[in-house]
Structures are given as C-alpha cells and as structure tokens.
C-alpha cells in the first residue's frame, strides 16, 4: 500500500455494529488515510466487514486494548507523519 501521511489504528473486539460507520467516515474525511484494524479475535462479523471495506487487518496476539494498540504501532510506516487511535464506535 502507498504511504500515507496518516495511519489510523482501530482496535476491535466484536464491533460489527459500529466498525463500518467508523471506517467509512474516516475514508470520507481523509481519503488517503491508511486504516489498520487490530482485532482481538472477534466472534461476530467484524473481520468480514473490515475486510470488505479494504482496511488492513492484524489479528491480535494477547489481550486488551493496550496490547492491540502496541501491535498496531508495529505496522506503522517509517514515513508516516501522523498516527490516530480511534475506537470502532468512532470515539
């Protein structure tokens, strides 16, 4: 994927209700943002929704939001200027 000035990390766990709205809102607002979803082994349709929307997916190893954020940070490109952390319910 091409480098973006902004990488967005979204930790998820069973977020099928809100994740599509969140990803679509990011794409509409900042169309070249790189979206990285770190999923904590969801048992609902979260991963399928994320995949269908074209975001990058990392399956989390370990538990908790902090762990998810750390794993997302390992995927940041060296040329990325800004990093945003957004919950899947867009908070």
mmCIF file of C-alpha atoms in Angstrom:
data_model
loop_
_atom_site.group_PDB
_atom_site.id
_atom_site.type_symbol
_atom_site.label_atom_id
_atom_site.label_comp_id
_atom_site.label_asym_id
_atom_site.label_seq_id
_atom_site.Cartn_x
_atom_site.Cartn_y
_atom_site.Cartn_z
ATOM 1 C CA UNK A 1 0.000 0.000 0.000
ATOM 2 C CA UNK A 2 1.206 3.514 -0.739
ATOM 3 C CA UNK A 3 2.496 5.610 2.111
ATOM 4 C CA UNK A 4 0.029 7.981 3.713
ATOM 5 C CA UNK A 5 0.611 10.963 5.948
ATOM 6 C CA UNK A 6 -1.850 9.432 8.413
ATOM 7 C CA UNK A 7 -2.164 5.919 9.802
ATOM 8 C CA UNK A 8 -5.312 5.172 11.811
ATOM 9 C CA UNK A 9 -5.270 2.294 14.301
ATOM 10 C CA UNK A 10 -8.636 0.847 15.302
ATOM 11 C CA UNK A 11 -8.678 -1.860 17.999
ATOM 12 C CA UNK A 12 -11.730 -4.108 17.663
ATOM 13 C CA UNK A 13 -13.496 -6.896 19.510
ATOM 14 C CA UNK A 14 -16.998 -7.818 18.339
ATOM 15 C CA UNK A 15 -17.633 -4.399 16.810
ATOM 16 C CA UNK A 16 -19.876 -5.338 13.873
ATOM 17 C CA UNK A 17 -22.409 -2.671 14.826
ATOM 18 C CA UNK A 18 -20.088 0.328 14.537
ATOM 19 C CA UNK A 19 -16.954 -0.540 12.622
ATOM 20 C CA UNK A 20 -18.358 0.049 9.119
ATOM 21 C CA UNK A 21 -19.566 3.538 10.007
ATOM 22 C CA UNK A 22 -16.210 4.346 11.581
ATOM 23 C CA UNK A 23 -14.139 3.156 8.621
ATOM 24 C CA UNK A 24 -16.419 4.837 6.075
ATOM 25 C CA UNK A 25 -16.322 8.120 7.990
ATOM 26 C CA UNK A 26 -12.514 8.033 8.064
ATOM 27 C CA UNK A 27 -12.366 7.308 4.322
ATOM 28 C CA UNK A 28 -14.744 10.175 3.538
ATOM 29 C CA UNK A 29 -12.929 12.636 5.777
ATOM 30 C CA UNK A 30 -9.324 11.700 4.990
ATOM 31 C CA UNK A 31 -9.357 9.691 1.794
ATOM 32 C CA UNK A 32 -5.684 8.726 1.820
ATOM 33 C CA UNK A 33 -5.542 7.552 5.446
ATOM 34 C CA UNK A 34 -4.153 4.087 5.979
ATOM 35 C CA UNK A 35 -6.566 2.176 8.224
ATOM 36 C CA UNK A 36 -5.162 -0.609 10.397
ATOM 37 C CA UNK A 37 -7.644 -2.707 12.369
ATOM 38 C CA UNK A 38 -6.223 -4.802 15.201
ATOM 39 C CA UNK A 39 -8.829 -7.399 16.089
ATOM 40 C CA UNK A 40 -8.938 -9.225 19.420
ATOM 41 C CA UNK A 41 -10.406 -12.439 17.939
ATOM 42 C CA UNK A 42 -13.957 -11.256 17.310
ATOM 43 C CA UNK A 43 -16.666 -13.906 17.129
ATOM 44 C CA UNK A 44 -19.149 -11.770 15.181
ATOM 45 C CA UNK A 45 -18.875 -10.364 11.633
ATOM 46 C CA UNK A 46 -16.327 -7.661 12.476
ATOM 47 C CA UNK A 47 -13.479 -9.170 10.442
ATOM 48 C CA UNK A 48 -15.625 -9.754 7.358
ATOM 49 C CA UNK A 49 -16.902 -6.175 7.458
ATOM 50 C CA UNK A 50 -13.375 -4.792 7.844
ATOM 51 C CA UNK A 51 -12.095 -6.988 5.020
ATOM 52 C CA UNK A 52 -14.949 -5.921 2.723
ATOM 53 C CA UNK A 53 -14.095 -2.264 3.384
ATOM 54 C CA UNK A 54 -10.449 -2.782 2.462
ATOM 55 C CA UNK A 55 -8.800 -1.945 5.777
ATOM 56 C CA UNK A 56 -5.665 -3.770 6.845
ATOM 57 C CA UNK A 57 -6.262 -6.458 9.466
ATOM 58 C CA UNK A 58 -3.985 -7.650 12.237
ATOM 59 C CA UNK A 59 -5.241 -10.499 14.406
ATOM 60 C CA UNK A 60 -4.235 -9.586 17.931
ATOM 61 C CA UNK A 61 -1.896 -11.776 19.935
ATOM 62 C CA UNK A 62 -2.598 -11.213 23.603
ATOM 63 C CA UNK A 63 -5.463 -9.437 25.308
ATOM 64 C CA UNK A 64 -6.623 -5.897 25.865
ATOM 65 C CA UNK A 65 -6.806 -2.587 24.109
ATOM 66 C CA UNK A 66 -3.271 -1.577 25.087
ATOM 67 C CA UNK A 67 -1.878 -4.728 23.520
ATOM 68 C CA UNK A 68 -3.888 -4.065 20.351
ATOM 69 C CA UNK A 69 -2.572 -0.519 20.093
ATOM 70 C CA UNK A 70 1.031 -1.685 20.568
ATOM 71 C CA UNK A 71 0.622 -4.286 17.829
ATOM 72 C CA UNK A 72 -0.839 -1.665 15.521
ATOM 73 C CA UNK A 73 2.123 0.611 16.163
ATOM 74 C CA UNK A 74 4.487 -2.109 14.929
ATOM 75 C CA UNK A 75 2.892 -1.789 11.473
ATOM 76 C CA UNK A 76 3.343 1.968 11.091
ATOM 77 C CA UNK A 77 5.396 3.002 8.057
ATOM 78 C CA UNK A 78 8.587 4.903 8.799
ATOM 79 C CA UNK A 79 7.398 7.765 6.585
ATOM 80 C CA UNK A 80 4.044 8.188 8.349
ATOM 81 C CA UNK A 81 3.740 11.698 9.776
ATOM 82 C CA UNK A 82 0.662 11.266 11.969
ATOM 83 C CA UNK A 83 -0.958 8.423 13.904
ATOM 84 C CA UNK A 84 -4.549 8.408 15.154
ATOM 85 C CA UNK A 85 -6.196 5.957 17.514
ATOM 86 C CA UNK A 86 -9.957 5.604 17.110
ATOM 87 C CA UNK A 87 -12.351 3.181 18.750
ATOM 88 C CA UNK A 88 -14.572 1.174 16.428
ATOM 89 C CA UNK A 89 -17.613 3.076 17.714
ATOM 90 C CA UNK A 90 -15.935 6.298 16.477
ATOM 91 C CA UNK A 91 -14.963 7.692 19.872
#
